[in-house]
Amino acid sequence: MAFWKPGTIAPGTSLDRETEKETNEALVTFVDRGTSLSIQQQRKRLPIYKSRDQILYLIEKYQTTIIVGHTGCGKTTQIPQYLNEAGWAANGYVVACTQPRRVAATTVADRVATEMNVKLGEEVGYSIRFEECYSPTKTRIKYMTDGMLFRETFTDPLLTQYSVIMIDEAHERSLYTDVLLGILKKILKKRPELRIIVSSATLDAEAFYEYFNTNTTNDSEKDNASIISLEGKMFPVDIHYSKTPCSDYVEASIQTVFDIHVQQPFGDILVFLTGRDEIDFAVGEISERATTLPRSAMKILPLPIYAGLQLEQQLQIFEPAPYNTRKVIVATNIAEASITLEGIVYVIDCGFVKLRAHNPKTGMESLVVTPISKASAQQRAGRAGRVGTGKTYRLYTEDSFYKLNDASIPEIQRSNLAQVVLHLKALGIDNVLRFDFLTPPPAELMIRSLELLYSLKALDDHGRLTMPLGMQLAEFPVDPMLGKILLDSYKFQCGEEMLSIAAMLSVQDVFIIPSNSEIDVDEEKRKFTVEEGDHITLLNVFNAFITRGKKSARWCHEHCLNFRTLSRALSIRQHLKKYLDRFEVPIESCGNDTVKIRKCLISGYFSQAAKMMPDGSFRTVRDNVILYVHPSSVLFTRNASWVIFHEVVETTKAFMRDLTVIDPSWLAELAPHFYEFKKSEK
DNA sequence: GAGCACTGC
């Protein structure tokens, strides 16, 4: 076991995820055993090696194999190599392994290339958005995000180049994982030689098995799916429950931090809370109360981590703490799977998470603090058992733990499904309501999406994809409403502007949230602000970044802009432009003609229009739903009688985000079909 | 008149 010496950089510490950790752990083991062992000998010492032959046998025999394995068993790095060694990647075939996150795909590929002693991008490669690193002829093992494999079904609906497809981390049930599982189940019928591996942490394994095993007879010889469990390497974690339910979990978590600090031996603490507000408050309180600790006591260093933080602040959590200081990392769910921290011995779990929900009746998204699932609670607890025996303090009673759902509601059951529906239609799956999902989304979600797509003219009266509009929207890697404004932009000579706006709408957190109040973000924001609203303000920010800002991090910092976010917007813009070029949509610039830009926005967002009431609130034109301007909008402090909006987020109220002022007559001019359609409905 | 869980193409 590797010991970490205070004052040195902890081994394997990085902004990474579970599977990367898996490789790091393997790496640490190798180093410990000395340099005398070859990589091949080292691979044989991994726990999974004992199951190698059995895994290969099951894959040979069954079309689908469900692999249940904890972190650290080596499944992600080893199974594709076993398959390659067994000849599954011969004759030009490729073994694919999907990951829900980008970093995982790249780092695992890198590790496997090292183990195989090949150059990354040749025999072993990866494919993520904006970054393809593989050879169409040489690559045998390809790691990729699940979203990328999903995309590949457009060009090759039967995924014919792959002999085996491993869907890793399937228990996370990402939107793309679920859609892929459905598509793969269909492909299996047409390609009996194809093999699927579904790898999952624990609880859902049986559900995957039931889904893929289509044998309805009692004869198990006819099964076409099987399950295998692998042993992992985790240290035991003691679980402590609250004796009574707590009314204020933020306060309870702060208390628990100090209880641990005073009573328990050295070791860092990880606290799970639900959002930025709670985290900032807790970090502040811990700092303050720490001043009352006796001078002789060990010091305490609280640090926040959530996605909205700037990179430099995020990296602070990986810095070793000063001598005689205990780190307390206060995190959102980002620390549950996306980021792995070394040195955590104690976990405090508040039992809640903030989740997005989608209301199909209103089309509104909401962010709601929800109780976590048992699977989540176990995952959080496991974070304490990485370096040695750990302890987890659950701020809820044992009774309430047993009442939690086994797993959280899959993303596909609480998302806007317009893109999924379009994609399935593009694959020739006409009756999407009957599509065999692992867990079908509610019918209302599907119907709402179908209505939207019909109003955008992506579907015809028979629910079939229109040509070329529907097919192009299906291929476009953006929300269909956004896709529509891009495809229509030539009519308003504003393709250049729309590409920038669409890219900016695809990213979040453009403006920085400063940790201190020295810099006035609002003041900086005003420099870009225009009275027409947020879309054109975003366009100004993007243009300034490219021209005056020369794409520099320093310029961004001076103007309270998030450099990472803007760079990402630039990549997305280039990506979207490639699609417009391929669709042969002429791209012009309208200069400063904001009327053209705003009219173009209406061509996609006509259904999301709202009118101001005398009290300052808004009513949607479509359903007369009450909405408010989000405080992040430049229109929050201004008056506008008619607006269109990008999205609605329901927190304390239903807020519209990203608004643009319009003239109501444009609605009738640009979307007569929709407003007449609404009238006839009434 | 006051707010931003996390991914991904």
mmCIF file of C-alpha atoms in Angstrom, chain A residues 363-671:
data_model
loop_
_atom_site.group_PDB
_atom_site.id
_atom_site.type_symbol
_atom_site.label_atom_id
_atom_site.label_comp_id
_atom_site.label_asym_id
_atom_site.label_seq_id
_atom_site.Cartn_x
_atom_site.Cartn_y
_atom_site.Cartn_z
ATOM 1 C CA GLY A 363 -41.958 22.085 -20.716
ATOM 2 C CA MET A 364 -40.292 23.534 -17.642
ATOM 3 C CA GLU A 365 -37.164 22.198 -16.089
ATOM 4 C CA SER A 366 -36.815 22.415 -12.361
ATOM 5 C CA LEU A 367 -33.966 21.926 -9.970
ATOM 6 C CA VAL A 368 -35.185 20.181 -6.880
ATOM 7 C CA VAL A 369 -33.414 19.039 -3.735
ATOM 8 C CA THR A 370 -34.246 15.334 -3.663
ATOM 9 C CA PRO A 371 -33.358 12.463 -1.306
ATOM 10 C CA ILE A 372 -30.527 10.376 -2.743
ATOM 11 C CA SER A 373 -30.837 6.688 -3.647
ATOM 12 C CA LYS A 374 -29.328 3.749 -1.790
ATOM 13 C CA ALA A 375 -26.855 3.356 -4.640
ATOM 14 C CA SER A 376 -25.788 6.968 -4.219
ATOM 15 C CA ALA A 377 -25.443 6.597 -0.471
ATOM 16 C CA GLN A 378 -23.211 3.573 -0.980
ATOM 17 C CA GLN A 379 -21.140 5.353 -3.588
ATOM 18 C CA ARG A 380 -20.662 8.328 -1.254
ATOM 19 C CA ALA A 381 -19.710 6.076 1.629
ATOM 20 C CA GLY A 382 -17.216 4.277 -0.594
ATOM 21 C CA ARG A 383 -15.324 7.515 -0.991
ATOM 22 C CA ALA A 384 -14.035 6.984 2.549
ATOM 23 C CA GLY A 385 -12.622 3.543 1.809
ATOM 24 C CA ARG A 386 -10.047 4.268 -0.846
ATOM 25 C CA VAL A 387 -6.858 4.517 1.187
ATOM 26 C CA GLY A 388 -7.756 2.460 4.226
ATOM 27 C CA THR A 389 -10.578 1.773 6.625
ATOM 28 C CA GLY A 390 -12.940 4.738 6.642
ATOM 29 C CA LYS A 391 -15.980 6.124 8.385
ATOM 30 C CA THR A 392 -19.170 7.552 6.960
ATOM 31 C CA TYR A 393 -21.626 9.679 8.900
ATOM 32 C CA ARG A 394 -25.081 9.691 7.391
ATOM 33 C CA LEU A 395 -27.109 12.660 8.577
ATOM 34 C CA TYR A 396 -30.281 10.586 8.474
ATOM 35 C CA THR A 397 -31.619 7.630 10.388
ATOM 36 C CA GLU A 398 -31.031 4.012 9.498
ATOM 37 C CA ASP A 399 -34.749 3.728 9.009
ATOM 38 C CA SER A 400 -34.843 6.435 6.388
ATOM 39 C CA PHE A 401 -31.906 4.806 4.578
ATOM 40 C CA TYR A 402 -33.981 1.678 4.060
ATOM 41 C CA LYS A 403 -36.800 3.792 2.722
ATOM 42 C CA LEU A 404 -34.637 5.340 -0.004
ATOM 43 C CA ASN A 405 -35.113 4.209 -3.595
ATOM 44 C CA ASP A 406 -32.603 1.627 -4.777
ATOM 45 C CA ALA A 407 -31.412 3.841 -7.616
ATOM 46 C CA SER A 408 -32.201 7.353 -8.791
ATOM 47 C CA ILE A 409 -34.625 7.936 -11.627
ATOM 48 C CA PRO A 410 -32.712 7.491 -14.897
ATOM 49 C CA GLU A 411 -32.052 10.661 -16.844
ATOM 50 C CA ILE A 412 -34.164 9.460 -19.745
ATOM 51 C CA GLN A 413 -37.263 9.611 -17.553
ATOM 52 C CA ARG A 414 -36.753 13.232 -16.568
ATOM 53 C CA SER A 415 -35.305 14.951 -19.648
ATOM 54 C CA ASN A 416 -36.427 16.785 -22.712
ATOM 55 C CA LEU A 417 -36.483 13.999 -25.292
ATOM 56 C CA ALA A 418 -36.773 15.977 -28.527
ATOM 57 C CA GLN A 419 -33.275 15.042 -29.659
ATOM 58 C CA VAL A 420 -33.674 11.410 -28.686
ATOM 59 C CA VAL A 421 -36.959 11.169 -30.586
ATOM 60 C CA LEU A 422 -35.407 12.767 -33.677
ATOM 61 C CA HIS A 423 -32.477 10.400 -33.546
ATOM 62 C CA LEU A 424 -34.613 7.293 -33.224
ATOM 63 C CA LYS A 425 -36.743 8.448 -36.150
ATOM 64 C CA ALA A 426 -33.604 9.024 -38.173
ATOM 65 C CA LEU A 427 -32.634 5.404 -37.486
ATOM 66 C CA GLY A 428 -35.953 4.327 -38.957
ATOM 67 C CA ILE A 429 -37.677 3.670 -35.640
ATOM 68 C CA ASP A 430 -41.024 5.263 -36.437
ATOM 69 C CA ASN A 431 -43.037 4.246 -33.426
ATOM 70 C CA VAL A 432 -40.890 5.782 -30.712
ATOM 71 C CA LEU A 433 -43.655 5.316 -28.139
ATOM 72 C CA ARG A 434 -43.216 1.550 -28.520
ATOM 73 C CA PHE A 435 -39.419 1.588 -28.479
ATOM 74 C CA ASP A 436 -38.038 -1.033 -26.099
ATOM 75 C CA PHE A 437 -36.288 1.118 -23.485
ATOM 76 C CA LEU A 438 -34.750 -0.453 -20.383
ATOM 77 C CA THR A 439 -37.084 1.862 -18.463
ATOM 78 C CA PRO A 440 -39.502 3.678 -20.762
ATOM 79 C CA PRO A 441 -39.828 7.439 -20.273
ATOM 80 C CA PRO A 442 -43.313 8.714 -19.377
ATOM 81 C CA ALA A 443 -45.546 8.974 -22.465
ATOM 82 C CA GLU A 444 -46.172 12.691 -21.824
ATOM 83 C CA LEU A 445 -42.466 13.393 -22.245
ATOM 84 C CA MET A 446 -42.478 11.668 -25.616
ATOM 85 C CA ILE A 447 -45.697 13.303 -26.761
ATOM 86 C CA ARG A 448 -44.484 16.761 -25.793
ATOM 87 C CA SER A 449 -41.344 16.183 -27.854
ATOM 88 C CA LEU A 450 -43.358 14.948 -30.820
ATOM 89 C CA GLU A 451 -45.528 18.083 -30.685
ATOM 90 C CA LEU A 452 -42.522 20.360 -30.609
ATOM 91 C CA LEU A 453 -40.892 18.546 -33.517
ATOM 92 C CA TYR A 454 -44.105 18.750 -35.496
ATOM 93 C CA SER A 455 -44.352 22.493 -34.892
ATOM 94 C CA LEU A 456 -40.737 22.908 -36.011
ATOM 95 C CA LYS A 457 -41.711 21.000 -39.176
ATOM 96 C CA ALA A 458 -39.168 18.303 -38.418
ATOM 97 C CA LEU A 459 -42.001 15.755 -38.548
ATOM 98 C CA ASP A 460 -44.823 15.542 -41.056
ATOM 99 C CA ASP A 461 -48.513 14.793 -40.423
ATOM 100 C CA HIS A 462 -47.743 11.077 -40.224
ATOM 101 C CA GLY A 463 -44.994 11.618 -37.669
ATOM 102 C CA ARG A 464 -42.272 10.847 -40.191
ATOM 103 C CA LEU A 465 -39.028 12.757 -40.416
ATOM 104 C CA THR A 466 -39.185 15.524 -43.038
ATOM 105 C CA MET A 467 -36.501 15.860 -45.695
ATOM 106 C CA PRO A 468 -34.133 17.546 -45.468
ATOM 107 C CA LEU A 469 -35.104 19.606 -42.390
ATOM 108 C CA GLY A 470 -35.988 16.775 -40.006
ATOM 109 C CA MET A 471 -32.989 14.705 -40.994
ATOM 110 C CA GLN A 472 -30.641 17.666 -40.616
ATOM 111 C CA LEU A 473 -32.036 18.516 -37.195
ATOM 112 C CA ALA A 474 -31.559 14.898 -36.175
ATOM 113 C CA GLU A 475 -27.900 15.028 -37.122
ATOM 114 C CA PHE A 476 -27.197 18.437 -35.602
ATOM 115 C CA PRO A 477 -25.603 18.133 -32.145
ATOM 116 C CA VAL A 478 -27.836 20.841 -30.659
ATOM 117 C CA ASP A 479 -31.349 21.165 -29.320
ATOM 118 C CA PRO A 480 -33.809 21.103 -32.280
ATOM 119 C CA MET A 481 -34.989 24.677 -31.633
ATOM 120 C CA LEU A 482 -31.416 25.870 -31.766
ATOM 121 C CA GLY A 483 -30.803 23.712 -34.823
ATOM 122 C CA LYS A 484 -33.763 25.309 -36.552
ATOM 123 C CA ILE A 485 -32.448 28.863 -36.078
ATOM 124 C CA LEU A 486 -29.085 27.796 -37.468
ATOM 125 C CA LEU A 487 -30.636 26.146 -40.526
ATOM 126 C CA ASP A 488 -32.883 29.191 -41.080
ATOM 127 C CA SER A 489 -30.128 31.750 -40.523
ATOM 128 C CA TYR A 490 -29.439 32.131 -44.236
ATOM 129 C CA LYS A 491 -32.916 33.628 -44.655
ATOM 130 C CA PHE A 492 -31.859 36.477 -42.363
ATOM 131 C CA GLN A 493 -28.241 36.659 -43.549
ATOM 132 C CA CYS A 494 -27.023 36.084 -39.995
ATOM 133 C CA GLY A 495 -25.319 32.654 -40.007
ATOM 134 C CA GLU A 496 -22.144 34.034 -38.427
ATOM 135 C CA GLU A 497 -24.059 35.592 -35.548
ATOM 136 C CA MET A 498 -26.287 32.579 -35.001
ATOM 137 C CA LEU A 499 -23.336 30.208 -34.810
ATOM 138 C CA SER A 500 -21.847 32.328 -32.032
ATOM 139 C CA ILE A 501 -25.148 32.641 -30.194
ATOM 140 C CA ALA A 502 -25.874 28.916 -30.461
ATOM 141 C CA ALA A 503 -22.390 28.101 -29.164
ATOM 142 C CA MET A 504 -22.808 30.499 -26.234
ATOM 143 C CA LEU A 505 -26.210 29.019 -25.365
ATOM 144 C CA SER A 506 -24.630 25.567 -25.271
ATOM 145 C CA VAL A 507 -22.292 26.511 -22.415
ATOM 146 C CA GLN A 508 -23.014 27.713 -18.895
ATOM 147 C CA ASP A 509 -21.395 30.076 -16.443
ATOM 148 C CA VAL A 510 -20.039 32.638 -18.897
ATOM 149 C CA PHE A 511 -19.543 35.199 -16.154
ATOM 150 C CA ILE A 512 -17.394 34.344 -13.185
ATOM 151 C CA ILE A 513 -18.745 34.231 -9.674
ATOM 152 C CA PRO A 514 -15.990 35.927 -7.704
ATOM 153 C CA SER A 515 -15.140 34.436 -4.342
ATOM 154 C CA ASN A 516 -14.450 37.903 -2.926
ATOM 155 C CA SER A 517 -16.487 41.011 -3.574
ATOM 156 C CA GLU A 518 -13.528 43.092 -4.819
ATOM 157 C CA ILE A 519 -14.509 42.777 -8.463
ATOM 158 C CA ASP A 520 -17.894 44.021 -9.552
ATOM 159 C CA VAL A 521 -19.194 41.437 -12.008
ATOM 160 C CA ASP A 522 -22.301 43.473 -12.736
ATOM 161 C CA GLU A 523 -20.147 46.436 -13.710
ATOM 162 C CA GLU A 524 -18.142 44.286 -16.166
ATOM 163 C CA LYS A 525 -21.289 42.692 -17.497
ATOM 164 C CA ARG A 526 -22.807 46.070 -18.283
ATOM 165 C CA LYS A 527 -20.002 46.709 -20.773
ATOM 166 C CA PHE A 528 -21.413 43.968 -23.009
ATOM 167 C CA THR A 529 -25.045 44.517 -22.254
ATOM 168 C CA VAL A 530 -27.536 45.652 -24.884
ATOM 169 C CA GLU A 531 -31.179 46.466 -24.385
ATOM 170 C CA GLU A 532 -32.286 43.816 -26.881
ATOM 171 C CA GLY A 533 -31.536 41.166 -24.288
ATOM 172 C CA ASP A 534 -29.302 38.238 -23.413
ATOM 173 C CA HIS A 535 -28.743 36.619 -26.800
ATOM 174 C CA ILE A 536 -27.162 39.687 -28.302
ATOM 175 C CA THR A 537 -25.305 40.381 -25.063
ATOM 176 C CA LEU A 538 -23.843 36.872 -25.311
ATOM 177 C CA LEU A 539 -22.936 37.560 -28.932
ATOM 178 C CA ASN A 540 -21.098 40.718 -27.834
ATOM 179 C CA VAL A 541 -19.178 38.793 -25.205
ATOM 180 C CA PHE A 542 -18.163 36.142 -27.715
ATOM 181 C CA ASN A 543 -17.119 38.659 -30.357
ATOM 182 C CA ALA A 544 -15.127 40.656 -27.823
ATOM 183 C CA PHE A 545 -13.370 37.473 -26.709
ATOM 184 C CA ILE A 546 -12.318 36.716 -30.290
ATOM 185 C CA THR A 547 -11.317 40.253 -31.294
ATOM 186 C CA ARG A 548 -10.315 42.509 -28.422
ATOM 187 C CA GLY A 549 -9.675 39.666 -26.039
ATOM 188 C CA LYS A 550 -7.533 37.731 -28.546
ATOM 189 C CA LYS A 551 -8.863 34.534 -26.953
ATOM 190 C CA SER A 552 -6.672 35.160 -23.924
ATOM 191 C CA ALA A 553 -7.189 33.970 -20.379
ATOM 192 C CA ARG A 554 -5.882 37.220 -18.979
ATOM 193 C CA TRP A 555 -8.389 39.342 -20.846
ATOM 194 C CA CYS A 556 -11.162 37.067 -19.589
ATOM 195 C CA HIS A 557 -9.992 37.460 -16.045
ATOM 196 C CA GLU A 558 -9.968 41.246 -16.332
ATOM 197 C CA HIS A 559 -13.548 41.212 -17.547
ATOM 198 C CA CYS A 560 -14.896 38.612 -15.117
ATOM 199 C CA LEU A 561 -15.361 36.088 -17.890
ATOM 200 C CA ASN A 562 -14.799 32.376 -17.641
ATOM 201 C CA PHE A 563 -11.945 31.527 -20.011
ATOM 202 C CA ARG A 564 -12.648 27.796 -20.004
ATOM 203 C CA THR A 565 -16.287 28.401 -20.896
ATOM 204 C CA LEU A 566 -15.498 30.795 -23.734
ATOM 205 C CA SER A 567 -12.863 28.487 -25.187
ATOM 206 C CA ARG A 568 -15.390 25.714 -25.143
ATOM 207 C CA ALA A 569 -17.920 27.951 -26.902
ATOM 208 C CA LEU A 570 -15.310 28.579 -29.588
ATOM 209 C CA SER A 571 -14.844 24.825 -30.131
ATOM 210 C CA ILE A 572 -18.576 24.273 -30.250
ATOM 211 C CA ARG A 573 -18.957 27.077 -32.784
ATOM 212 C CA GLN A 574 -16.381 25.471 -35.066
ATOM 213 C CA HIS A 575 -18.090 22.119 -34.674
ATOM 214 C CA LEU A 576 -21.520 23.567 -35.533
ATOM 215 C CA LYS A 577 -20.085 25.444 -38.507
ATOM 216 C CA LYS A 578 -18.878 22.151 -39.995
ATOM 217 C CA TYR A 579 -22.465 20.912 -39.948
ATOM 218 C CA LEU A 580 -23.806 24.071 -41.631
ATOM 219 C CA ASP A 581 -21.136 23.730 -44.300
ATOM 220 C CA ARG A 582 -22.071 20.129 -44.902
ATOM 221 C CA PHE A 583 -25.759 21.029 -45.127
ATOM 222 C CA GLU A 584 -24.697 23.731 -47.622
ATOM 223 C CA VAL A 585 -26.318 26.521 -45.642
ATOM 224 C CA PRO A 586 -24.795 29.850 -46.745
ATOM 225 C CA ILE A 587 -23.186 31.659 -43.809
ATOM 226 C CA GLU A 588 -23.302 35.445 -43.952
ATOM 227 C CA SER A 589 -23.037 38.218 -41.430
ATOM 228 C CA CYS A 590 -25.773 40.774 -40.833
ATOM 229 C CA GLY A 591 -23.431 43.126 -39.008
ATOM 230 C CA ASN A 592 -25.271 45.082 -36.370
ATOM 231 C CA ASP A 593 -28.757 44.414 -37.668
ATOM 232 C CA THR A 594 -30.274 43.059 -34.470
ATOM 233 C CA VAL A 595 -33.742 42.853 -36.011
ATOM 234 C CA LYS A 596 -32.496 40.133 -38.342
ATOM 235 C CA ILE A 597 -30.937 38.251 -35.465
ATOM 236 C CA ARG A 598 -34.039 38.512 -33.319
ATOM 237 C CA LYS A 599 -36.338 37.446 -36.133
ATOM 238 C CA CYS A 600 -34.101 34.492 -36.780
ATOM 239 C CA LEU A 601 -34.322 33.516 -33.107
ATOM 240 C CA ILE A 602 -38.099 33.495 -33.426
ATOM 241 C CA SER A 603 -37.912 30.981 -36.261
ATOM 242 C CA GLY A 604 -36.860 28.393 -33.670
ATOM 243 C CA TYR A 605 -38.165 29.781 -30.403
ATOM 244 C CA PHE A 606 -41.624 30.938 -31.500
ATOM 245 C CA SER A 607 -43.286 28.553 -29.055
ATOM 246 C CA GLN A 608 -41.410 30.150 -26.165
ATOM 247 C CA ALA A 609 -42.813 33.661 -26.257
ATOM 248 C CA ALA A 610 -44.119 35.619 -23.279
ATOM 249 C CA LYS A 611 -45.869 38.909 -22.597
ATOM 250 C CA MET A 612 -45.316 41.146 -19.604
ATOM 251 C CA MET A 613 -48.152 41.826 -17.157
ATOM 252 C CA PRO A 614 -48.654 45.105 -15.294
ATOM 253 C CA ASP A 615 -47.084 43.590 -12.166
ATOM 254 C CA GLY A 616 -43.846 42.836 -14.025
ATOM 255 C CA SER A 617 -44.387 39.082 -14.274
ATOM 256 C CA PHE A 618 -44.832 37.351 -17.641
ATOM 257 C CA ARG A 619 -47.385 34.996 -19.198
ATOM 258 C CA THR A 620 -46.446 32.535 -21.929
ATOM 259 C CA VAL A 621 -48.314 33.056 -25.183
ATOM 260 C CA ARG A 622 -48.748 29.337 -25.582
ATOM 261 C CA ASP A 623 -50.199 28.257 -22.229
ATOM 262 C CA ASN A 624 -50.594 31.452 -20.171
ATOM 263 C CA VAL A 625 -48.113 30.087 -17.623
ATOM 264 C CA ILE A 626 -46.720 32.612 -15.099
ATOM 265 C CA LEU A 627 -42.990 33.210 -15.538
ATOM 266 C CA TYR A 628 -40.385 35.589 -14.143
ATOM 267 C CA VAL A 629 -37.157 37.004 -15.507
ATOM 268 C CA HIS A 630 -34.145 35.196 -14.092
ATOM 269 C CA PRO A 631 -31.871 37.478 -12.061
ATOM 270 C CA SER A 632 -28.966 36.525 -14.314
ATOM 271 C CA SER A 633 -30.729 38.073 -17.316
ATOM 272 C CA VAL A 634 -29.799 41.540 -18.534
ATOM 273 C CA LEU A 635 -33.553 42.154 -18.763
ATOM 274 C CA PHE A 636 -33.938 41.595 -15.031
ATOM 275 C CA THR A 637 -33.493 45.318 -14.408
ATOM 276 C CA ARG A 638 -35.225 46.464 -17.577
ATOM 277 C CA ASN A 639 -38.727 46.583 -18.956
ATOM 278 C CA ALA A 640 -39.702 44.557 -21.999
ATOM 279 C CA SER A 641 -43.279 43.910 -23.000
ATOM 280 C CA TRP A 642 -42.697 40.906 -25.282
ATOM 281 C CA VAL A 643 -39.848 38.414 -25.121
ATOM 282 C CA ILE A 644 -38.794 35.000 -26.351
ATOM 283 C CA PHE A 645 -36.774 32.798 -24.021
ATOM 284 C CA HIS A 646 -34.285 29.965 -24.336
ATOM 285 C CA GLU A 647 -35.331 27.959 -21.288
ATOM 286 C CA VAL A 648 -37.269 27.973 -18.045
ATOM 287 C CA VAL A 649 -35.720 26.900 -14.795
ATOM 288 C CA GLU A 650 -37.898 26.486 -11.766
ATOM 289 C CA THR A 651 -36.200 27.113 -8.442
ATOM 290 C CA THR A 652 -37.964 29.426 -6.032
ATOM 291 C CA LYS A 653 -40.070 30.616 -8.964
ATOM 292 C CA ALA A 654 -40.361 29.717 -12.642
ATOM 293 C CA PHE A 655 -37.593 31.781 -14.208
ATOM 294 C CA MET A 656 -36.937 32.410 -17.891
ATOM 295 C CA ARG A 657 -33.240 32.314 -18.753
ATOM 296 C CA ASP A 658 -31.689 33.949 -21.828
ATOM 297 C CA LEU A 659 -34.322 36.354 -23.127
ATOM 298 C CA THR A 660 -34.604 38.579 -26.154
ATOM 299 C CA VAL A 661 -37.021 41.447 -26.691
ATOM 300 C CA ILE A 662 -39.293 40.976 -29.699
ATOM 301 C CA ASP A 663 -42.069 42.740 -31.537
ATOM 302 C CA PRO A 664 -45.263 40.634 -31.164
ATOM 303 C CA SER A 665 -46.119 41.113 -34.836
ATOM 304 C CA TRP A 666 -43.042 39.023 -35.702
ATOM 305 C CA LEU A 667 -44.670 35.970 -34.146
ATOM 306 C CA ALA A 668 -47.547 36.036 -36.616
ATOM 307 C CA GLU A 669 -45.169 36.867 -39.449
ATOM 308 C CA LEU A 670 -42.664 34.088 -38.770
ATOM 309 C CA ALA A 671 -44.704 31.324 -37.158
#
